[in-house]
């Protein structure tokens, strides 16, 4: 029997099927290559990258609760330069589109990251995590304010011609307003949703388990 055609296209990225890895749950791909054939999934979405490496929060930073798993990883990642030097060579050998997730602590950092990634032919598209605080503006999370989100999206749009996926935060009153702001500012596609905040009543170090 002929196999069904599950292929999809997201803003010009051709996927053999719609199965994509949620950023942060799949490392940089190689970590999972012993467990599944990476050429069977639609796309690899990497762990979120920042300009500089980030150690993340001290452990423990994952806890199981009766309602589900809570995490407070703290955006640990190797940084863009180590990604290019150490992780991308492996990904280059895999015939599956690579979508790079990125985040900044300031508006400018988002732009710089997008510019660096724009030069890499192996990167099929960018997924922008806007659920991060703007350290220059009192820590307000870009993705909870339509103007701040539009500013990020506009800057990243001007910094890359690659397909641009904006990952929305669920921590808003009106997600449609956020989606409209991102699309008007140049998003090609939207990714829903980032982590929901939780509060583990059973965990003594609860204060650490705020959103990643
Ligand atoms: C351990 C862990 C790390 C994550 N790291 C990132 C990240 O670096 N960037 C990002 O945009 N989302 C990150 N996420 C969010 C997931 O990609 C996903 O959006 C979130 O878990 C919601 O999907 P779910 O309800 O299926 O878990 C992370 C999630 C988990 C559980």
PDB file of C-alpha atoms and ligand atoms in Angstrom:
ATOM      1  CA  UNK A   1       0.000   0.000   0.000  1.00  0.00           C
ATOM      2  CA  UNK A   2       1.300   3.451  -0.879  1.00  0.00           C
ATOM      3  CA  UNK A   3       2.438   5.524   2.066  1.00  0.00           C
ATOM      4  CA  UNK A   4       0.269   8.568   2.720  1.00  0.00           C
ATOM      5  CA  UNK A   5       1.869  11.900   1.879  1.00  0.00           C
ATOM      6  CA  UNK A   6       2.296  13.683   5.212  1.00  0.00           C
ATOM      7  CA  UNK A   7       4.499  16.458   3.868  1.00  0.00           C
ATOM      8  CA  UNK A   8       3.805  20.042   4.864  1.00  0.00           C
ATOM      9  CA  UNK A   9       5.376  23.368   4.057  1.00  0.00           C
ATOM     10  CA  UNK A  10       5.867  26.099   6.636  1.00  0.00           C
ATOM     11  CA  UNK A  11       6.810  29.411   5.087  1.00  0.00           C
ATOM     12  CA  UNK A  12       8.938  27.725   2.431  1.00  0.00           C
ATOM     13  CA  UNK A  13      10.441  25.058   4.741  1.00  0.00           C
ATOM     14  CA  UNK A  14       9.501  21.681   3.275  1.00  0.00           C
ATOM     15  CA  UNK A  15       8.902  19.012   5.927  1.00  0.00           C
ATOM     16  CA  UNK A  16       8.371  15.307   5.194  1.00  0.00           C
ATOM     17  CA  UNK A  17       5.786  15.291   7.988  1.00  0.00           C
ATOM     18  CA  UNK A  18       4.574  17.783  10.608  1.00  0.00           C
ATOM     19  CA  UNK A  19       6.475  16.226  13.521  1.00  0.00           C
ATOM     20  CA  UNK A  20       8.851  18.781  15.013  1.00  0.00           C
ATOM     21  CA  UNK A  21      10.741  18.717  18.281  1.00  0.00           C
ATOM     22  CA  UNK A  22       9.751  21.237  20.961  1.00  0.00           C
ATOM     23  CA  UNK A  23      12.721  23.503  21.615  1.00  0.00           C
ATOM     24  CA  UNK A  24      14.587  22.535  24.761  1.00  0.00           C
ATOM     25  CA  UNK A  25      13.280  18.991  24.889  1.00  0.00           C
ATOM     26  CA  UNK A  26      15.619  17.604  22.209  1.00  0.00           C
ATOM     27  CA  UNK A  27      18.998  19.232  22.838  1.00  0.00           C
ATOM     28  CA  UNK A  28      20.777  19.935  19.551  1.00  0.00           C
ATOM     29  CA  UNK A  29      19.549  16.736  17.899  1.00  0.00           C
ATOM     30  CA  UNK A  30      22.605  14.513  18.282  1.00  0.00           C
ATOM     31  CA  UNK A  31      21.672  13.609  21.862  1.00  0.00           C
ATOM     32  CA  UNK A  32      18.635  11.756  20.477  1.00  0.00           C
ATOM     33  CA  UNK A  33      20.233  10.139  17.443  1.00  0.00           C
ATOM     34  CA  UNK A  34      20.655   6.805  19.271  1.00  0.00           C
ATOM     35  CA  UNK A  35      16.957   6.697  20.065  1.00  0.00           C
ATOM     36  CA  UNK A  36      15.321   7.575  16.755  1.00  0.00           C
ATOM     37  CA  UNK A  37      16.143   8.086  13.114  1.00  0.00           C
ATOM     38  CA  UNK A  38      16.399  11.859  12.838  1.00  0.00           C
ATOM     39  CA  UNK A  39      15.586  11.579   9.144  1.00  0.00           C
ATOM     40  CA  UNK A  40      12.086  10.311   9.955  1.00  0.00           C
ATOM     41  CA  UNK A  41      10.855  13.479  11.642  1.00  0.00           C
ATOM     42  CA  UNK A  42       9.791  16.675   9.900  1.00  0.00           C
ATOM     43  CA  UNK A  43      12.209  19.149  11.482  1.00  0.00           C
ATOM     44  CA  UNK A  44      14.620  19.510  14.363  1.00  0.00           C
ATOM     45  CA  UNK A  45      14.044  22.582  16.481  1.00  0.00           C
ATOM     46  CA  UNK A  46      17.107  23.189  18.602  1.00  0.00           C
ATOM     47  CA  UNK A  47      17.475  24.260  22.205  1.00  0.00           C
ATOM     48  CA  UNK A  48      17.160  28.072  22.455  1.00  0.00           C
ATOM     49  CA  UNK A  49      20.434  29.849  21.713  1.00  0.00           C
ATOM     50  CA  UNK A  50      21.749  33.081  23.167  1.00  0.00           C
ATOM     51  CA  UNK A  51      24.730  35.211  22.160  1.00  0.00           C
ATOM     52  CA  UNK A  52      26.850  33.897  25.009  1.00  0.00           C
ATOM     53  CA  UNK A  53      26.769  30.456  26.683  1.00  0.00           C
ATOM     54  CA  UNK A  54      24.425  30.192  29.638  1.00  0.00           C
ATOM     55  CA  UNK A  55      24.750  27.742  32.526  1.00  0.00           C
ATOM     56  CA  UNK A  56      21.078  27.904  33.502  1.00  0.00           C
ATOM     57  CA  UNK A  57      19.696  27.420  36.987  1.00  0.00           C
ATOM     58  CA  UNK A  58      21.286  25.160  39.577  1.00  0.00           C
ATOM     59  CA  UNK A  59      19.731  21.711  39.898  1.00  0.00           C
ATOM     60  CA  UNK A  60      17.197  20.428  40.822  1.00  0.00           C
ATOM     61  CA  UNK A  61      15.332  22.230  38.065  1.00  0.00           C
ATOM     62  CA  UNK A  62      12.803  19.650  36.945  1.00  0.00           C
ATOM     63  CA  UNK A  63      10.105  18.280  39.199  1.00  0.00           C
ATOM     64  CA  UNK A  64       7.251  15.891  38.601  1.00  0.00           C
ATOM     65  CA  UNK A  65       3.961  16.829  40.197  1.00  0.00           C
ATOM     66  CA  UNK A  66       0.576  15.078  40.095  1.00  0.00           C
ATOM     67  CA  UNK A  67      -0.443  17.716  37.531  1.00  0.00           C
ATOM     68  CA  UNK A  68       2.551  17.293  35.230  1.00  0.00           C
ATOM     69  CA  UNK A  69       6.222  18.153  34.933  1.00  0.00           C
ATOM     70  CA  UNK A  70       7.509  21.558  35.958  1.00  0.00           C
ATOM     71  CA  UNK A  71      10.831  22.930  34.860  1.00  0.00           C
ATOM     72  CA  UNK A  72      13.020  25.929  35.518  1.00  0.00           C
ATOM     73  CA  UNK A  73      16.014  25.237  33.305  1.00  0.00           C
ATOM     74  CA  UNK A  74      17.016  28.863  33.035  1.00  0.00           C
ATOM     75  CA  UNK A  75      17.640  28.776  29.269  1.00  0.00           C
ATOM     76  CA  UNK A  76      20.896  26.839  29.563  1.00  0.00           C
ATOM     77  CA  UNK A  77      22.640  26.650  26.200  1.00  0.00           C
ATOM     78  CA  UNK A  78      26.072  26.520  24.604  1.00  0.00           C
ATOM     79  CA  UNK A  79      25.808  29.936  22.954  1.00  0.00           C
ATOM     80  CA  UNK A  80      25.687  30.729  19.252  1.00  0.00           C
ATOM     81  CA  UNK A  81      29.421  30.364  18.534  1.00  0.00           C
ATOM     82  CA  UNK A  82      29.726  26.905  20.112  1.00  0.00           C
ATOM     83  CA  UNK A  83      26.539  25.902  18.335  1.00  0.00           C
ATOM     84  CA  UNK A  84      28.084  26.843  14.997  1.00  0.00           C
ATOM     85  CA  UNK A  85      31.439  25.238  15.805  1.00  0.00           C
ATOM     86  CA  UNK A  86      30.370  22.112  17.678  1.00  0.00           C
ATOM     87  CA  UNK A  87      26.728  21.288  17.022  1.00  0.00           C
ATOM     88  CA  UNK A  88      26.075  22.359  13.452  1.00  0.00           C
ATOM     89  CA  UNK A  89      28.656  20.005  11.855  1.00  0.00           C
ATOM     90  CA  UNK A  90      26.601  17.008  13.034  1.00  0.00           C
ATOM     91  CA  UNK A  91      23.286  18.557  12.027  1.00  0.00           C
ATOM     92  CA  UNK A  92      24.735  19.190   8.565  1.00  0.00           C
ATOM     93  CA  UNK A  93      24.942  15.397   8.065  1.00  0.00           C
ATOM     94  CA  UNK A  94      21.239  14.880   8.800  1.00  0.00           C
ATOM     95  CA  UNK A  95      18.789  15.262   5.945  1.00  0.00           C
ATOM     96  CA  UNK A  96      16.122  17.008   8.025  1.00  0.00           C
ATOM     97  CA  UNK A  97      15.490  20.759   8.192  1.00  0.00           C
ATOM     98  CA  UNK A  98      17.028  22.466  11.210  1.00  0.00           C
ATOM     99  CA  UNK A  99      15.104  25.318  12.766  1.00  0.00           C
ATOM    100  CA  UNK A 100      17.126  27.260  15.311  1.00  0.00           C
ATOM    101  CA  UNK A 101      15.371  28.602  18.382  1.00  0.00           C
ATOM    102  CA  UNK A 102      16.869  31.816  19.781  1.00  0.00           C
ATOM    103  CA  UNK A 103      16.304  34.329  22.530  1.00  0.00           C
ATOM    104  CA  UNK A 104      17.802  37.612  23.698  1.00  0.00           C
ATOM    105  CA  UNK A 105      17.927  39.545  26.931  1.00  0.00           C
ATOM    106  CA  UNK A 106      17.768  42.797  25.000  1.00  0.00           C
ATOM    107  CA  UNK A 107      16.309  43.831  21.684  1.00  0.00           C
ATOM    108  CA  UNK A 108      19.789  44.193  20.190  1.00  0.00           C
ATOM    109  CA  UNK A 109      20.739  40.626  21.128  1.00  0.00           C
ATOM    110  CA  UNK A 110      17.830  39.241  19.103  1.00  0.00           C
ATOM    111  CA  UNK A 111      19.032  41.205  16.077  1.00  0.00           C
ATOM    112  CA  UNK A 112      22.640  40.063  16.431  1.00  0.00           C
ATOM    113  CA  UNK A 113      21.652  36.418  16.744  1.00  0.00           C
ATOM    114  CA  UNK A 114      19.400  36.599  13.703  1.00  0.00           C
ATOM    115  CA  UNK A 115      22.197  38.185  11.653  1.00  0.00           C
ATOM    116  CA  UNK A 116      24.649  35.431  12.596  1.00  0.00           C
ATOM    117  CA  UNK A 117      22.148  32.680  11.827  1.00  0.00           C
ATOM    118  CA  UNK A 118      21.157  34.284   8.548  1.00  0.00           C
ATOM    119  CA  UNK A 119      24.626  33.503   7.155  1.00  0.00           C
ATOM    120  CA  UNK A 120      24.302  29.748   7.754  1.00  0.00           C
ATOM    121  CA  UNK A 121      22.895  27.796   4.817  1.00  0.00           C
ATOM    122  CA  UNK A 122      22.245  24.752   7.073  1.00  0.00           C
ATOM    123  CA  UNK A 123      19.686  26.712   9.068  1.00  0.00           C
ATOM    124  CA  UNK A 124      16.275  26.351   7.422  1.00  0.00           C
ATOM    125  CA  UNK A 125      14.503  28.861   9.618  1.00  0.00           C
ATOM    126  CA  UNK A 126      14.453  30.699  12.909  1.00  0.00           C
ATOM    127  CA  UNK A 127      12.095  30.215  15.826  1.00  0.00           C
ATOM    128  CA  UNK A 128      12.148  33.213  18.123  1.00  0.00           C
ATOM    129  CA  UNK A 129      11.397  32.742  21.804  1.00  0.00           C
ATOM    130  CA  UNK A 130       9.869  36.006  23.001  1.00  0.00           C
ATOM    131  CA  UNK A 131       9.015  34.711  26.494  1.00  0.00           C
ATOM    132  CA  UNK A 132      12.096  36.409  27.912  1.00  0.00           C
ATOM    133  CA  UNK A 133      12.567  39.488  30.055  1.00  0.00           C
ATOM    134  CA  UNK A 134      14.004  42.643  28.525  1.00  0.00           C
ATOM    135  CA  UNK A 135      16.769  43.423  31.014  1.00  0.00           C
ATOM    136  CA  UNK A 136      16.967  46.990  29.725  1.00  0.00           C
ATOM    137  CA  UNK A 137      13.300  47.661  30.493  1.00  0.00           C
ATOM    138  CA  UNK A 138      12.722  46.509  34.024  1.00  0.00           C
ATOM    139  CA  UNK A 139      12.449  42.861  33.054  1.00  0.00           C
ATOM    140  CA  UNK A 140       9.165  43.125  31.177  1.00  0.00           C
ATOM    141  CA  UNK A 141       8.727  39.999  29.069  1.00  0.00           C
ATOM    142  CA  UNK A 142       8.835  40.865  25.349  1.00  0.00           C
ATOM    143  CA  UNK A 143       6.074  38.410  24.567  1.00  0.00           C
ATOM    144  CA  UNK A 144       3.536  39.861  26.991  1.00  0.00           C
ATOM    145  CA  UNK A 145       3.440  43.317  25.440  1.00  0.00           C
ATOM    146  CA  UNK A 146       2.327  43.738  21.794  1.00  0.00           C
ATOM    147  CA  UNK A 147       4.602  46.753  21.197  1.00  0.00           C
ATOM    148  CA  UNK A 148       7.682  45.062  22.647  1.00  0.00           C
ATOM    149  CA  UNK A 149       6.925  41.872  20.707  1.00  0.00           C
ATOM    150  CA  UNK A 150       6.475  43.841  17.477  1.00  0.00           C
ATOM    151  CA  UNK A 151       9.790  45.577  18.060  1.00  0.00           C
ATOM    152  CA  UNK A 152      11.606  42.253  18.423  1.00  0.00           C
ATOM    153  CA  UNK A 153       9.889  40.746  15.405  1.00  0.00           C
ATOM    154  CA  UNK A 154      10.567  43.836  13.281  1.00  0.00           C
ATOM    155  CA  UNK A 155      14.261  43.840  14.160  1.00  0.00           C
ATOM    156  CA  UNK A 156      14.695  40.113  13.557  1.00  0.00           C
ATOM    157  CA  UNK A 157      12.769  40.440  10.284  1.00  0.00           C
ATOM    158  CA  UNK A 158      15.222  43.101   9.094  1.00  0.00           C
ATOM    159  CA  UNK A 159      18.160  40.922  10.192  1.00  0.00           C
ATOM    160  CA  UNK A 160      17.293  37.765   8.276  1.00  0.00           C
ATOM    161  CA  UNK A 161      15.624  36.646   5.087  1.00  0.00           C
ATOM    162  CA  UNK A 162      15.077  33.150   6.515  1.00  0.00           C
ATOM    163  CA  UNK A 163      11.579  31.933   7.408  1.00  0.00           C
ATOM    164  CA  UNK A 164      10.661  33.515  10.713  1.00  0.00           C
ATOM    165  CA  UNK A 165       8.578  31.654  13.276  1.00  0.00           C
ATOM    166  CA  UNK A 166       7.593  33.539  16.404  1.00  0.00           C
ATOM    167  CA  UNK A 167       6.919  31.436  19.482  1.00  0.00           C
ATOM    168  CA  UNK A 168       4.141  32.970  21.530  1.00  0.00           C
ATOM    169  CA  UNK A 169       3.898  33.099  25.283  1.00  0.00           C
ATOM    170  CA  UNK A 170       0.733  31.700  26.857  1.00  0.00           C
ATOM    171  CA  UNK A 171       1.061  34.130  29.757  1.00  0.00           C
ATOM    172  CA  UNK A 172      -1.114  36.853  28.268  1.00  0.00           C
ATOM    173  CA  UNK A 173      -4.742  37.893  28.510  1.00  0.00           C
ATOM    174  CA  UNK A 174      -5.287  38.017  24.754  1.00  0.00           C
ATOM    175  CA  UNK A 175      -3.011  35.785  22.687  1.00  0.00           C
ATOM    176  CA  UNK A 176      -4.752  36.833  19.456  1.00  0.00           C
ATOM    177  CA  UNK A 177      -3.610  40.413  19.988  1.00  0.00           C
ATOM    178  CA  UNK A 178      -0.043  39.193  20.426  1.00  0.00           C
ATOM    179  CA  UNK A 179      -0.333  37.027  17.321  1.00  0.00           C
ATOM    180  CA  UNK A 180      -1.627  39.985  15.266  1.00  0.00           C
ATOM    181  CA  UNK A 181       1.205  42.205  16.494  1.00  0.00           C
ATOM    182  CA  UNK A 182       3.823  39.591  15.509  1.00  0.00           C
ATOM    183  CA  UNK A 183       2.322  38.912  12.078  1.00  0.00           C
ATOM    184  CA  UNK A 184       2.021  42.640  11.320  1.00  0.00           C
ATOM    185  CA  UNK A 185       5.679  43.085  12.292  1.00  0.00           C
ATOM    186  CA  UNK A 186       6.869  40.411   9.848  1.00  0.00           C
ATOM    187  CA  UNK A 187       6.389  36.915  11.329  1.00  0.00           C
ATOM    188  CA  UNK A 188       5.952  34.237   8.661  1.00  0.00           C
ATOM    189  CA  UNK A 189       4.524  31.704  11.094  1.00  0.00           C
ATOM    190  CA  UNK A 190       3.620  31.360  14.758  1.00  0.00           C
ATOM    191  CA  UNK A 191       4.520  28.621  17.187  1.00  0.00           C
ATOM    192  CA  UNK A 192       2.136  27.962  20.084  1.00  0.00           C
ATOM    193  CA  UNK A 193       2.829  27.841  22.963  1.00  0.00           C
ATOM    194  CA  UNK A 194       5.735  28.334  25.303  1.00  0.00           C
ATOM    195  CA  UNK A 195       5.770  26.981  28.844  1.00  0.00           C
ATOM    196  CA  UNK A 196       2.843  27.640  31.168  1.00  0.00           C
ATOM    197  CA  UNK A 197       3.944  28.801  34.590  1.00  0.00           C
ATOM    198  CA  UNK A 198       3.258  26.486  37.492  1.00  0.00           C
ATOM    199  CA  UNK A 199       3.736  26.365  41.189  1.00  0.00           C
ATOM    200  CA  UNK A 200       4.708  23.073  42.822  1.00  0.00           C
ATOM    201  CA  UNK A 201       3.081  22.980  46.235  1.00  0.00           C
ATOM    202  CA  UNK A 202       5.000  19.828  47.027  1.00  0.00           C
ATOM    203  CA  UNK A 203       8.416  21.327  46.365  1.00  0.00           C
ATOM    204  CA  UNK A 204      10.265  23.188  49.090  1.00  0.00           C
ATOM    205  CA  UNK A 205      12.350  25.166  46.627  1.00  0.00           C
ATOM    206  CA  UNK A 206       9.195  26.410  44.924  1.00  0.00           C
ATOM    207  CA  UNK A 207      10.572  29.884  44.371  1.00  0.00           C
ATOM    208  CA  UNK A 208      12.939  28.487  41.784  1.00  0.00           C
ATOM    209  CA  UNK A 209      10.174  26.995  39.685  1.00  0.00           C
ATOM    210  CA  UNK A 210       9.108  30.094  37.867  1.00  0.00           C
ATOM    211  CA  UNK A 211       8.914  30.109  34.047  1.00  0.00           C
ATOM    212  CA  UNK A 212      12.128  29.126  32.247  1.00  0.00           C
TER     213      UNK A 212
HETATM  214  C1  LIG B   1      12.980  21.231  29.678  1.00  0.00           C
HETATM  215  C2  LIG B   1      12.365  22.230  28.749  1.00  0.00           C
HETATM  216  C3  LIG B   1      13.176  23.185  28.126  1.00  0.00           C
HETATM  217  C4  LIG B   1      12.625  24.120  27.248  1.00  0.00           C
HETATM  218  N1  LIG B   1      13.441  25.031  26.618  1.00  0.00           N
HETATM  219  C5  LIG B   1      12.893  25.890  25.711  1.00  0.00           C
HETATM  220  C6  LIG B   1      13.741  26.795  24.988  1.00  0.00           C
HETATM  221  O1  LIG B   1      14.972  26.828  25.126  1.00  0.00           O
HETATM  222  N2  LIG B   1      13.150  27.669  24.119  1.00  0.00           N
HETATM  223  C7  LIG B   1      11.789  27.668  23.908  1.00  0.00           C
HETATM  224  O2  LIG B   1      11.306  28.475  23.099  1.00  0.00           O
HETATM  225  N3  LIG B   1      10.977  26.804  24.564  1.00  0.00           N
HETATM  226  C8  LIG B   1      11.501  25.926  25.445  1.00  0.00           C
HETATM  227  N4  LIG B   1      10.683  25.044  26.106  1.00  0.00           N
HETATM  228  C9  LIG B   1       9.239  25.058  25.843  1.00  0.00           C
HETATM  229  C10 LIG B   1       8.814  23.909  24.922  1.00  0.00           C
HETATM  230  O3  LIG B   1       9.456  23.995  23.659  1.00  0.00           O
HETATM  231  C11 LIG B   1       7.275  23.920  24.727  1.00  0.00           C
HETATM  232  O4  LIG B   1       6.905  25.117  24.096  1.00  0.00           O
HETATM  233  C12 LIG B   1       6.544  23.817  26.060  1.00  0.00           C
HETATM  234  O5  LIG B   1       7.044  22.717  26.792  1.00  0.00           O
HETATM  235  C13 LIG B   1       5.037  23.680  25.850  1.00  0.00           C
HETATM  236  O6  LIG B   1       4.747  22.503  25.191  1.00  0.00           O
HETATM  237  P1  LIG B   1       4.081  21.267  26.018  1.00  0.00           P
HETATM  238  O7  LIG B   1       2.837  21.818  26.611  1.00  0.00           O
HETATM  239  O8  LIG B   1       3.864  20.225  24.960  1.00  0.00           O
HETATM  240  O9  LIG B   1       5.095  20.870  27.044  1.00  0.00           O
HETATM  241  C14 LIG B   1      11.227  24.104  26.992  1.00  0.00           C
HETATM  242  C15 LIG B   1      10.424  23.147  27.633  1.00  0.00           C
HETATM  243  C16 LIG B   1      10.967  22.227  28.487  1.00  0.00           C
HETATM  244  C17 LIG B   1      10.064  21.207  29.140  1.00  0.00           C
END
